[in-house]
Coordinates of N, CA and C and ligand atoms in Angstrom, one line a residue:
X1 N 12.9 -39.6 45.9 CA 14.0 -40.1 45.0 C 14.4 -39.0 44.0
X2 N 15.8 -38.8 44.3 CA 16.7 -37.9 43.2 C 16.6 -38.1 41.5
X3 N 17.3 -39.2 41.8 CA 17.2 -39.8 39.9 C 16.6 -41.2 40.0
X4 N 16.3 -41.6 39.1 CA 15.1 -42.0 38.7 C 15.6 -43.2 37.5
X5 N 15.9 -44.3 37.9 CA 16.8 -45.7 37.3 C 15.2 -45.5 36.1
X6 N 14.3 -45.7 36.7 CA 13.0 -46.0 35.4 C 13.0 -44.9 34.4
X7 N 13.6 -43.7 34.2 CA 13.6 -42.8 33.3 C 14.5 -43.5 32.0
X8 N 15.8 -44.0 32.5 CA 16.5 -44.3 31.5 C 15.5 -45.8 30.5
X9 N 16.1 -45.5 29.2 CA 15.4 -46.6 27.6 C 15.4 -47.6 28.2
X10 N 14.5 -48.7 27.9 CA 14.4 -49.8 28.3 C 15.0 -50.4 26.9
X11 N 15.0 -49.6 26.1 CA 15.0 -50.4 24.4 C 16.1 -49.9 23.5
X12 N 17.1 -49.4 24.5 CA 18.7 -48.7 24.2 C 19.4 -49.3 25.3
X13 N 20.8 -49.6 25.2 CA 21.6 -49.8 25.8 C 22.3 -48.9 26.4
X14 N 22.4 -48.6 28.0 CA 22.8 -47.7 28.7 C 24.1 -47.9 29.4
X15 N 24.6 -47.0 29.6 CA 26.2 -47.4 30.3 C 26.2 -46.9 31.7
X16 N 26.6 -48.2 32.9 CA 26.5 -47.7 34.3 C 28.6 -47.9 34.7
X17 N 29.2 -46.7 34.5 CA 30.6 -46.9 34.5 C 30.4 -47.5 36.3
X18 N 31.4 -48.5 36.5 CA 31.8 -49.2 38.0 C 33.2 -48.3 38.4
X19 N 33.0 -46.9 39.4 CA 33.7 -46.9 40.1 C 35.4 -47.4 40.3
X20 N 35.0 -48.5 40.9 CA 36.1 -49.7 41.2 C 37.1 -49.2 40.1
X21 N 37.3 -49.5 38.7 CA 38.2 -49.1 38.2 C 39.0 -47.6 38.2
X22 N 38.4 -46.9 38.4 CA 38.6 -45.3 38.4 C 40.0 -44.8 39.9
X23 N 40.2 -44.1 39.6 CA 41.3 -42.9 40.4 C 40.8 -43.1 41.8
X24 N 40.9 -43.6 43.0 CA 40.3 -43.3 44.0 C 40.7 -41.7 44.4
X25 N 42.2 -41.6 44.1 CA 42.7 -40.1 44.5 C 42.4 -38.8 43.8
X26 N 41.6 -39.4 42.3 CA 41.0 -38.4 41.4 C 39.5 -38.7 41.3
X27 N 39.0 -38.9 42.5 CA 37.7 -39.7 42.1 C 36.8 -38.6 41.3
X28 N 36.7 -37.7 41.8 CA 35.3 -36.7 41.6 C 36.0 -36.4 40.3
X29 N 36.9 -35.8 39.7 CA 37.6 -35.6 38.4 C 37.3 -36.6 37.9
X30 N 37.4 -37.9 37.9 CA 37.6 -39.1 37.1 C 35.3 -39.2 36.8
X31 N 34.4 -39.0 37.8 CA 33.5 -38.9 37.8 C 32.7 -38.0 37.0
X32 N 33.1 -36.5 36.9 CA 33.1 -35.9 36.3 C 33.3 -36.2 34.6
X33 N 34.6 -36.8 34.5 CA 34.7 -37.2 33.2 C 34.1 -38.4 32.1
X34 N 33.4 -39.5 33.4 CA 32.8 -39.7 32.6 C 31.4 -39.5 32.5
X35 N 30.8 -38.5 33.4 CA 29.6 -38.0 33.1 C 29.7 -36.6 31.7
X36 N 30.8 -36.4 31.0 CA 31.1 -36.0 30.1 C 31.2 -36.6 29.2
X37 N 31.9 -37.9 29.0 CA 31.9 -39.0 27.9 C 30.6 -39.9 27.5
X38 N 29.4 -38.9 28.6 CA 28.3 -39.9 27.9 C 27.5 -40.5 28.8
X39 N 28.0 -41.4 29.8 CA 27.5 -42.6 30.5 C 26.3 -42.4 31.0
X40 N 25.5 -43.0 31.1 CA 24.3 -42.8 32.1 C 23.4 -42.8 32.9
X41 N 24.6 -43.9 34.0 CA 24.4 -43.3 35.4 C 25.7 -44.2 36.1
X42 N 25.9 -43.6 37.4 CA 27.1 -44.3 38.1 C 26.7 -45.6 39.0
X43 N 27.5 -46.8 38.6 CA 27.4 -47.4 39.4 C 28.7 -48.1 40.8
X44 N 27.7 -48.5 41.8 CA 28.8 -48.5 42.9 C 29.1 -49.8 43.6
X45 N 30.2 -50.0 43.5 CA 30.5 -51.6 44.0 C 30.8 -51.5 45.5
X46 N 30.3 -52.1 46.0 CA 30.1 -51.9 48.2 C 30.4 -53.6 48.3
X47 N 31.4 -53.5 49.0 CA 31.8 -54.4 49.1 C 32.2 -54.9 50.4
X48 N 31.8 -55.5 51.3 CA 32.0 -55.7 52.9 C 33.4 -56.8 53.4
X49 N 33.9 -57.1 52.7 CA 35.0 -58.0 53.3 C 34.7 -59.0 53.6
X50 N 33.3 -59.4 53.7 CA 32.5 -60.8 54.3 C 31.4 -61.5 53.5
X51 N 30.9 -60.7 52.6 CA 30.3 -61.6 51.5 C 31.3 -62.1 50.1
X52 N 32.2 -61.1 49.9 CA 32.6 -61.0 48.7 C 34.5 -60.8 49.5
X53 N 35.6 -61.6 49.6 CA 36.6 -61.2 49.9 C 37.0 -60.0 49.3
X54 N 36.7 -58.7 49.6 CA 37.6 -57.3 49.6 C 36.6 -56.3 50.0
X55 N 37.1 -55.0 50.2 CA 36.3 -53.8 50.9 C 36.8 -52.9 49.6
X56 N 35.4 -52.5 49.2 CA 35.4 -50.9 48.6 C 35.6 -49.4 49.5
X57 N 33.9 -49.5 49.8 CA 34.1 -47.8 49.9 C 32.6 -48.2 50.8
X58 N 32.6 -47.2 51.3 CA 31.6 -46.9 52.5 C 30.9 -45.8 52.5
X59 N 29.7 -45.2 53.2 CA 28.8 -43.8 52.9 C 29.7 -42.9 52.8
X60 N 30.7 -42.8 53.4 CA 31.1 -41.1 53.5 C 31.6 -41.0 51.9
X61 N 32.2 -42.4 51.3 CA 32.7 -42.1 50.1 C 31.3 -41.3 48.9
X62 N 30.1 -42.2 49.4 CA 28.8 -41.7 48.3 C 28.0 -40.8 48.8
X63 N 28.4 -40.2 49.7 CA 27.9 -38.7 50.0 C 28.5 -38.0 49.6
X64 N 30.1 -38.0 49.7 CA 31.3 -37.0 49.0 C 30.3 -36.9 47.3
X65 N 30.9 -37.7 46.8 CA 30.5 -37.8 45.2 C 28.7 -37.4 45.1
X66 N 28.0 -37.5 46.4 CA 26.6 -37.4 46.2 C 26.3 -35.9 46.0
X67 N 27.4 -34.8 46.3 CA 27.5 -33.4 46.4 C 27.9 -33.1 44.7
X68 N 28.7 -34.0 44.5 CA 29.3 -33.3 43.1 C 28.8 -33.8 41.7
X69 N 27.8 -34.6 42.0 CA 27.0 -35.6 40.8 C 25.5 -35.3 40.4
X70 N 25.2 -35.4 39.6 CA 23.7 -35.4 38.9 C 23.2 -36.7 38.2
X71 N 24.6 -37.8 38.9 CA 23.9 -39.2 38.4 C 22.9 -39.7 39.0
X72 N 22.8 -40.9 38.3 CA 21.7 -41.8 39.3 C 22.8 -42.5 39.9
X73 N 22.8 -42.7 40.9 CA 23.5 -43.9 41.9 C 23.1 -44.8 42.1
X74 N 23.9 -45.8 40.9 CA 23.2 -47.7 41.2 C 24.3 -47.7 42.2
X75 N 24.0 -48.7 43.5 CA 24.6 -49.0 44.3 C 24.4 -50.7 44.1
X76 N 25.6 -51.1 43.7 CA 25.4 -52.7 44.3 C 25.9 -53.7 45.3
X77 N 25.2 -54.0 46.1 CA 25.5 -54.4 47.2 C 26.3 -55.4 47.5
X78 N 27.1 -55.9 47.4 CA 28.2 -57.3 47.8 C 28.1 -57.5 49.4
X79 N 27.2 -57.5 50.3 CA 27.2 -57.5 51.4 C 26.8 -58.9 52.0
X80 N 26.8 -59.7 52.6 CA 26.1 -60.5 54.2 C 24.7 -59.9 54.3
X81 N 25.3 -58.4 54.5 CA 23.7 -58.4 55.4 C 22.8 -56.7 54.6
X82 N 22.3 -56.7 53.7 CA 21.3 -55.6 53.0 C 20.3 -54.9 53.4
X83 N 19.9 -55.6 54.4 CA 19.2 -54.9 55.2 C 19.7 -54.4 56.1
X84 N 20.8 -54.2 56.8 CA 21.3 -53.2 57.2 C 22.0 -52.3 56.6
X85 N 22.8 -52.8 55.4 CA 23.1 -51.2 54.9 C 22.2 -50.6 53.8
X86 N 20.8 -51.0 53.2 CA 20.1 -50.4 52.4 C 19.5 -49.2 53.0
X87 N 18.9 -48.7 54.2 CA 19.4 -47.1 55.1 C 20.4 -46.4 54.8
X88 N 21.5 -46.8 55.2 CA 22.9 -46.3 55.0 C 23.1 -45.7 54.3
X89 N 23.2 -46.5 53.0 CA 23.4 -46.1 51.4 C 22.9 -45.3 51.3
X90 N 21.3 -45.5 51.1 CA 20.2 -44.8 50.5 C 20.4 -43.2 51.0
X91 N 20.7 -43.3 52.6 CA 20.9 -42.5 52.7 C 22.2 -41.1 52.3
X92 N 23.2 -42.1 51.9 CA 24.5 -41.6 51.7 C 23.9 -41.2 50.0
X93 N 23.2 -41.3 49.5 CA 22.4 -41.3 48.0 C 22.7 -41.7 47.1
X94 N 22.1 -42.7 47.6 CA 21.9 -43.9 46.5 C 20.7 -43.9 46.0
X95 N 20.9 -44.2 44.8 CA 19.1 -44.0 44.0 C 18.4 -45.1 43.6
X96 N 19.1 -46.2 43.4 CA 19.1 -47.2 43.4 C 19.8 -48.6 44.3
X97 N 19.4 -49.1 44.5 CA 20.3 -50.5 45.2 C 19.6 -52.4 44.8
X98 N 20.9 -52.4 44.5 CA 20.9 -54.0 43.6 C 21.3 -54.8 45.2
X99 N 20.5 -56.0 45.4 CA 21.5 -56.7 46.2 C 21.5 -58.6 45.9
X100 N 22.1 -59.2 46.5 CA 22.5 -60.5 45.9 C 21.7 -61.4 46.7
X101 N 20.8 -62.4 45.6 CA 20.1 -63.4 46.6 C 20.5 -64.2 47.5
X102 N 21.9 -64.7 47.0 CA 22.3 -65.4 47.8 C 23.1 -64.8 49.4
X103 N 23.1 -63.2 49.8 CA 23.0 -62.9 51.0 C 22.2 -63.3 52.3
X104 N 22.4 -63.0 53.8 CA 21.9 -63.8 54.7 C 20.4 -63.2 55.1
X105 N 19.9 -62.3 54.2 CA 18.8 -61.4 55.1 C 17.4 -62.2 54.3
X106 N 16.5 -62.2 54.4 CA 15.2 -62.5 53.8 C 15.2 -61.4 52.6
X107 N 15.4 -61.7 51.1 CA 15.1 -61.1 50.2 C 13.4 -60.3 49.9
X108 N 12.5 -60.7 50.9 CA 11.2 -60.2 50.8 C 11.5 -58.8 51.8
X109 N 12.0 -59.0 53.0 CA 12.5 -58.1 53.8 C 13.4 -56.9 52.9
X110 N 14.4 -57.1 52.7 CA 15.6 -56.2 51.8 C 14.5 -55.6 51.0
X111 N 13.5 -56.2 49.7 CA 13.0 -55.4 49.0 C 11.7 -54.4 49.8
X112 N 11.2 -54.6 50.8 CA 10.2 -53.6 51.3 C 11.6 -52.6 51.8
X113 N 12.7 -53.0 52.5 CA 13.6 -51.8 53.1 C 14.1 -51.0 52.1
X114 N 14.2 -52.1 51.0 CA 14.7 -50.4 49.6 C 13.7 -49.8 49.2
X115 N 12.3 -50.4 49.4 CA 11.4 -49.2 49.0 C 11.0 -48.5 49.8
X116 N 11.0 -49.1 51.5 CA 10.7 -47.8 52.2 C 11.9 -46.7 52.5
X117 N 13.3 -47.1 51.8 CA 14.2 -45.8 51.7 C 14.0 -45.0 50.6
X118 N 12.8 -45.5 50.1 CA 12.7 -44.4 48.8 C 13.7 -44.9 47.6
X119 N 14.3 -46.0 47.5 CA 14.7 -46.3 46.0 C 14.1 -47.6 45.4
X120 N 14.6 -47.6 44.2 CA 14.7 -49.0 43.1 C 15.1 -50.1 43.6
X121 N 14.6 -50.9 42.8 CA 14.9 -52.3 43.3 C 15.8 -52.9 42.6
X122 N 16.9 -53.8 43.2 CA 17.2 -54.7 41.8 C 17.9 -55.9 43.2
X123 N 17.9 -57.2 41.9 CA 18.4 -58.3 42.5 C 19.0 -58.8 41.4
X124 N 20.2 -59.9 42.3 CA 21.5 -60.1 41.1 C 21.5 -61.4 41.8
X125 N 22.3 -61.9 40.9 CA 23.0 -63.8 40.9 C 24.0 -63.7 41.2
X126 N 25.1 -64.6 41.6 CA 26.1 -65.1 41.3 C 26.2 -65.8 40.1
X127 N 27.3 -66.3 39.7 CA 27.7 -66.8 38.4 C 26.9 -68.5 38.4
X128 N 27.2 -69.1 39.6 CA 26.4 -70.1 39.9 C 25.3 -70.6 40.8
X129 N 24.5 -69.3 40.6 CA 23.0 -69.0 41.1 C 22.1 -69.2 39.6
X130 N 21.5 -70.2 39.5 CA 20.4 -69.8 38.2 C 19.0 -68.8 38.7
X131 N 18.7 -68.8 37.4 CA 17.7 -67.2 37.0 C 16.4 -67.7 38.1
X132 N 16.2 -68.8 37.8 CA 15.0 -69.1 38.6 C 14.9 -68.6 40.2
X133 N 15.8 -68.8 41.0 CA 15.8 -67.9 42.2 C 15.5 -66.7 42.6
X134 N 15.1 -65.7 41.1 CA 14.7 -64.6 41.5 C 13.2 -64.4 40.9
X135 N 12.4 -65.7 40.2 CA 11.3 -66.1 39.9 C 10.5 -65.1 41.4
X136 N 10.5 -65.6 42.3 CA 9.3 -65.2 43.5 C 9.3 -63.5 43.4
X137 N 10.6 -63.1 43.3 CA 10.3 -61.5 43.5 C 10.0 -60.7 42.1
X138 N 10.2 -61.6 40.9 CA 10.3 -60.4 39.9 C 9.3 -59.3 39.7
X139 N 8.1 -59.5 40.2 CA 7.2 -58.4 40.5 C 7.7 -57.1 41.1
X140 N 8.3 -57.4 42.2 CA 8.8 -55.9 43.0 C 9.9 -55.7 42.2
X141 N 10.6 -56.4 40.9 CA 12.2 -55.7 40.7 C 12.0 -54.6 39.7
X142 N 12.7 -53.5 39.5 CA 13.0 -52.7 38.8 C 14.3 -52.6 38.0
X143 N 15.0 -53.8 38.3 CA 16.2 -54.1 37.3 C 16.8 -55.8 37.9
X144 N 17.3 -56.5 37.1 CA 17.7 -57.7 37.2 C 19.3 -57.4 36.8
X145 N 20.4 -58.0 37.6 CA 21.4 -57.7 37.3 C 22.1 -59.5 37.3
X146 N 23.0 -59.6 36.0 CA 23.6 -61.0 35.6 C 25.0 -60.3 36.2
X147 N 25.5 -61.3 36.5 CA 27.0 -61.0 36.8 C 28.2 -62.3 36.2
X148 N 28.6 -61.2 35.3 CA 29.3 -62.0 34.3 C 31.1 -62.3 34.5
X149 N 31.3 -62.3 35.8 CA 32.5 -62.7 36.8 C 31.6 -63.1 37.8
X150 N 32.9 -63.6 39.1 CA 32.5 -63.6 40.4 C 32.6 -62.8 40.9
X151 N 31.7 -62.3 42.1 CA 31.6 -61.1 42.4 C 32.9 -60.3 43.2
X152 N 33.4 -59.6 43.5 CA 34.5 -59.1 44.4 C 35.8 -58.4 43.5
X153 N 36.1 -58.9 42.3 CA 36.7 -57.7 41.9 C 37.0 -57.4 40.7
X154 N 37.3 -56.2 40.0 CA 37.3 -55.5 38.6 C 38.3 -56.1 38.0
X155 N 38.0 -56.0 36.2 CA 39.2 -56.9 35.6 C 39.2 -57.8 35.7
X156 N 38.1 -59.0 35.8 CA 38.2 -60.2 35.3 C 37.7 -60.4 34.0
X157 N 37.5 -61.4 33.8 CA 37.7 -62.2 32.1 C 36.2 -62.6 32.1
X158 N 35.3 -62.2 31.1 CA 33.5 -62.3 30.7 C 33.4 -63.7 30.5
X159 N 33.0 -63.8 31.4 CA 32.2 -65.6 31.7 C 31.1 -65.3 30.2
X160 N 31.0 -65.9 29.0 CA 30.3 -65.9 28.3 C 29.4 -67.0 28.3
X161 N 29.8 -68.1 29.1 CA 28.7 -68.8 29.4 C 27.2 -68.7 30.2
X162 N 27.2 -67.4 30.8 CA 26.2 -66.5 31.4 C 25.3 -65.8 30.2
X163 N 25.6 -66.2 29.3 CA 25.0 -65.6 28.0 C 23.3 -66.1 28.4
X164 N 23.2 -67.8 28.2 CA 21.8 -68.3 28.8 C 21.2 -67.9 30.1
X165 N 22.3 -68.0 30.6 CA 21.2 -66.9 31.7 C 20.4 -65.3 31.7
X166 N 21.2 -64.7 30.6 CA 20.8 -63.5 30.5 C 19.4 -63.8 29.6
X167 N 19.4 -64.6 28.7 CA 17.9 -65.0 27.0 C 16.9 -65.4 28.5
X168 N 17.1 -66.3 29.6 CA 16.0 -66.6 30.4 C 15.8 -65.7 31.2
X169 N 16.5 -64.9 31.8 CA 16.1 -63.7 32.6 C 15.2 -62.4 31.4
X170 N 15.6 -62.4 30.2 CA 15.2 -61.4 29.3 C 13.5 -62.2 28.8
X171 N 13.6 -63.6 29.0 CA 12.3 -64.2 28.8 C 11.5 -64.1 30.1
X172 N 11.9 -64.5 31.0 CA 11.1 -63.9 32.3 C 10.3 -62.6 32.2
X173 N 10.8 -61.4 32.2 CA 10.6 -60.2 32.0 C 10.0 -59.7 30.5
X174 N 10.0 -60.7 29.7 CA 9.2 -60.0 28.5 C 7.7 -60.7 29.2
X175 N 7.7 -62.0 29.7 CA 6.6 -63.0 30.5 C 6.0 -61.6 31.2
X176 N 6.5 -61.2 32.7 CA 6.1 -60.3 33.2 C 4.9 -59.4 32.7
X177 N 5.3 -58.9 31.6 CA 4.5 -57.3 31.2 C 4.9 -56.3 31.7
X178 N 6.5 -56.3 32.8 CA 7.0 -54.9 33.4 C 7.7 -54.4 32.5
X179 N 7.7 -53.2 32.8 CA 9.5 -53.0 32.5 C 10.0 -53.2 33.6
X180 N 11.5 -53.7 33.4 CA 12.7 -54.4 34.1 C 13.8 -54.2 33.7
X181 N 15.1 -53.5 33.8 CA 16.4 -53.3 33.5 C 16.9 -54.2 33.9
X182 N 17.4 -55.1 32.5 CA 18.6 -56.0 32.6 C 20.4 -55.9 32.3
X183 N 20.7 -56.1 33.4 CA 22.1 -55.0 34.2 C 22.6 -56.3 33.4
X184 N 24.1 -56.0 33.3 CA 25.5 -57.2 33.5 C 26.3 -56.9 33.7
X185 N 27.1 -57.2 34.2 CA 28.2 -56.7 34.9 C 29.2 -57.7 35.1
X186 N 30.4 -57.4 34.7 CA 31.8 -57.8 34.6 C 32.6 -58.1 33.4
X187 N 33.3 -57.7 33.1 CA 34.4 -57.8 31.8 C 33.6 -57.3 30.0
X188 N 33.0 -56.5 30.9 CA 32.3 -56.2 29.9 C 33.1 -54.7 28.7
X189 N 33.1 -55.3 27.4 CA 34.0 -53.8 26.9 C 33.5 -54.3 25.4
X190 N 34.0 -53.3 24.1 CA 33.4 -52.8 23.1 C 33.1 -54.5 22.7
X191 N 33.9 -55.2 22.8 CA 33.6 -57.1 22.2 C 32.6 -57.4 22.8
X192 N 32.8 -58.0 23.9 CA 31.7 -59.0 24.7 C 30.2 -57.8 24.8
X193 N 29.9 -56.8 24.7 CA 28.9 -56.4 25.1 C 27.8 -56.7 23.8
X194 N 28.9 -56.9 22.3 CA 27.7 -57.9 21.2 C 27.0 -58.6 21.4
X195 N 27.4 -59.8 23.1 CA 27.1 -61.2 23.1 C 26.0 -61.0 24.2
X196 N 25.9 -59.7 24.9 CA 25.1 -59.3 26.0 C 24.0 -58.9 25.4
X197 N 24.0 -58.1 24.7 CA 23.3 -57.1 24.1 C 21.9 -58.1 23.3
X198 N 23.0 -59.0 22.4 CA 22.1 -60.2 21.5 C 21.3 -61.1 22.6
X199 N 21.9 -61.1 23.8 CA 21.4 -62.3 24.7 C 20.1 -61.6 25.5
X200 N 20.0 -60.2 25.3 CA 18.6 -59.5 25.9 C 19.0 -58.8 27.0
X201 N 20.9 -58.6 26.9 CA 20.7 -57.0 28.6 C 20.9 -55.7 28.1
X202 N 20.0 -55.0 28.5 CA 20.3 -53.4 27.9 C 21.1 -52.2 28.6
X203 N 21.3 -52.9 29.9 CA 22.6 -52.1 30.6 C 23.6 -52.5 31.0
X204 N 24.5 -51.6 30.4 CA 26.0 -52.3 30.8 C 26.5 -51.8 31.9
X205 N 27.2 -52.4 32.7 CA 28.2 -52.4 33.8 C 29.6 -52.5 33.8
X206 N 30.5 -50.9 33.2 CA 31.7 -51.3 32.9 C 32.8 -50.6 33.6
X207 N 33.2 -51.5 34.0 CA 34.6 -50.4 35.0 C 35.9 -50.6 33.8
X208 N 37.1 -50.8 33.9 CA 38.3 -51.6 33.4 C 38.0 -50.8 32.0
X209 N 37.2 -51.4 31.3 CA 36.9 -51.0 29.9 C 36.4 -49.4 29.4
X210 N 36.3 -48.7 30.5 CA 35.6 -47.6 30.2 C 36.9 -46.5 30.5
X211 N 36.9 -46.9 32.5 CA 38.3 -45.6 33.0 C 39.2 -46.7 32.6
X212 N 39.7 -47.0 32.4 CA 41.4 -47.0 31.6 C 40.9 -47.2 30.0
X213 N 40.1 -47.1 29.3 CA 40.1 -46.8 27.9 C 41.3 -46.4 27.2
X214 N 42.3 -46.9 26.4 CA 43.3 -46.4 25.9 C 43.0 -45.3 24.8
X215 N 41.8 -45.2 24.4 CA 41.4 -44.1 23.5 C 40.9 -43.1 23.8
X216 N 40.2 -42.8 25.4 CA 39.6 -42.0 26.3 C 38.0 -42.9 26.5
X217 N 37.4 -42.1 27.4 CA 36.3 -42.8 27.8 C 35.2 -42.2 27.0
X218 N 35.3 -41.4 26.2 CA 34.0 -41.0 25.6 C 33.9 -41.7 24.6
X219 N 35.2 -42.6 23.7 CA 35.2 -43.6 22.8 C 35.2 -44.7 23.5
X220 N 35.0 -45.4 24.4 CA 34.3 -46.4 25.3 C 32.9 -46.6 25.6
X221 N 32.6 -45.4 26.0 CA 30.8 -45.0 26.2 C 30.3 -45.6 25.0
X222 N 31.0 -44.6 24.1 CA 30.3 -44.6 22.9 C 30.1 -46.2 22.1
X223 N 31.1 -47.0 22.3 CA 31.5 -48.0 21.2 C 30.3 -48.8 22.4
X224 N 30.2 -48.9 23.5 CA 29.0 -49.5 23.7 C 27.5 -48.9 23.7
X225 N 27.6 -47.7 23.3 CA 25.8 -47.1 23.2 C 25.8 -47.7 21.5
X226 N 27.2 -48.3 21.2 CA 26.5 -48.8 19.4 C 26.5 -49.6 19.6
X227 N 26.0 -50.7 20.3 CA 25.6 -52.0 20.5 C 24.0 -51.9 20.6
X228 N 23.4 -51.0 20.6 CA 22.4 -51.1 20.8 C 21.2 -51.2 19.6
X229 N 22.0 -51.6 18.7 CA 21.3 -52.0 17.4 C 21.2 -53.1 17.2
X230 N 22.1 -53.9 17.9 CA 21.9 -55.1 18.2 C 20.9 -55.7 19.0
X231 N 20.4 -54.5 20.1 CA 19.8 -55.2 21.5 C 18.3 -55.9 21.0
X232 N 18.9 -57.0 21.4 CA 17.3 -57.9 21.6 C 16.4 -58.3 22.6
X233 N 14.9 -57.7 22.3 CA 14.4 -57.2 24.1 C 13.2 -58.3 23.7
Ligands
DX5_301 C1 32.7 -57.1 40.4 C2 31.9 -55.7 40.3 C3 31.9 -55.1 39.0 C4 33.3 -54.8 38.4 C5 33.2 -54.5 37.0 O1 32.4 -57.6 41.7 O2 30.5 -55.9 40.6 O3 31.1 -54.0 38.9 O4 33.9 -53.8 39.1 O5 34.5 -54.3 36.6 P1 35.1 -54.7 35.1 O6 34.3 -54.0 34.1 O7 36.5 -54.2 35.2 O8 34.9 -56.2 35.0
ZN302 ZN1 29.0 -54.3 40.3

């Protein structure tokens, strides 16, 4: 493993920019820049057309960027089937991979296949999946991701009612004794990340709010690494 999701604060708020929003035609420029405004690490929305209605991007796209980066590669999976692309990815370099419990593959399976590719674990909800369904695995996870839209696409509006699910996922995991990165992801920008932050996630997941920033993206990074005075772990 390249980079290393467990290096980053468990007890700071970290910024994972989503791709999805960004330049597809300026990707590695757009990548570039916001590994200059701060962020740290990239995250990647994989999207199959069949779990989640729409298609992202596929390996050749995270091998390209896997030449010109020194991030960590969260990869999150929107797939049917994770056990077949957790090889794929991993291999296209991914350093990480999140995938969704409510996919078709045995969640005990998918987590031995991302560890025998050599990466991190994580497992995510849907908006109306409660916390409890990832009760059996939290032992193997290395990050827990809330998803604060429906999954499938950038620029929706922050379900704030996911708030309770993030205090019970953040109580689970203080329960544990691990460390566990608590991800969120969707509509998240300088406002709503107060309500995250207070509710117990320490990494953000921001596409929309970060690359189209009207002020640039290093004043985006930034206005969410100051949330992290708030974070309650
Ligand atoms: C939604 C994706 C998110 C999304 C975030 O299915 O998982 O990562 O791109 O985009 P914003 O920050 O624009 O809501
Ligand atoms: Zn995502």
């Amino acid at each position: 493993m390249k980079y290393d999701i467990r290096q980053l604060p468990y007890d700071q708020v970290t910024v994972a920019p989503s791709i999805l929003a960004a330049d597809f035609g300026t990707l590695d420029a757009d990548v570039a820049k916001v590994a200059a405004a701060g962020a740290d690490l990239l995250h990647l929305d994989v999207m199959d057309g069949h779990f989640v209605p729409n298609l992202t991007m596929g390996p050749p796209l995270v091998s390209s960027l896997r030449k010109a980066s020194t991030f960590c590669f969260d990869a999150h999976l929107m797939v049917s089937h994770p056990l077949f692309y957790t090889p794929v990815f991993a291999k296209a370099g991914a350093d990480h991979i999140t995938f969704h419990v409510e996919s078709d593959d045995d969640p005990a399976e998918v987590i031995a296949a991302i560890k025998a590719a050599g990466c991190t674990v994580g497992m995510t909800v849907k908006p109306k999946t409660p916390a409890s369904a990832l009760a059996p695995y939290i032992d193997d996870l290395d990050l827990i991701l809330v998803m604060s839209v429906e999954p499938g696409f950038g620029g929706q509006s922050f379900m704030h009612d996911m708030m309770d699910k993030v205090a019970e996922f953040r109580r689970m995991i203080r329960d544990s004794k691990r460390n566990i990165h608590l991800q969120i992801d969707g509509g998240i920008d300088r406002n709503t990340v107060y309500e995250a932050v207070r509710a117990g996630a320490n990494m953000m997941v921001a596409g929309t709010s970060v690359f189209r920033a009207p002020d640039g993206m290093a004043a985006a990074v930034q206005a969410l690494h100051d949330a992290s005075k708030e974070l309650v772990i």
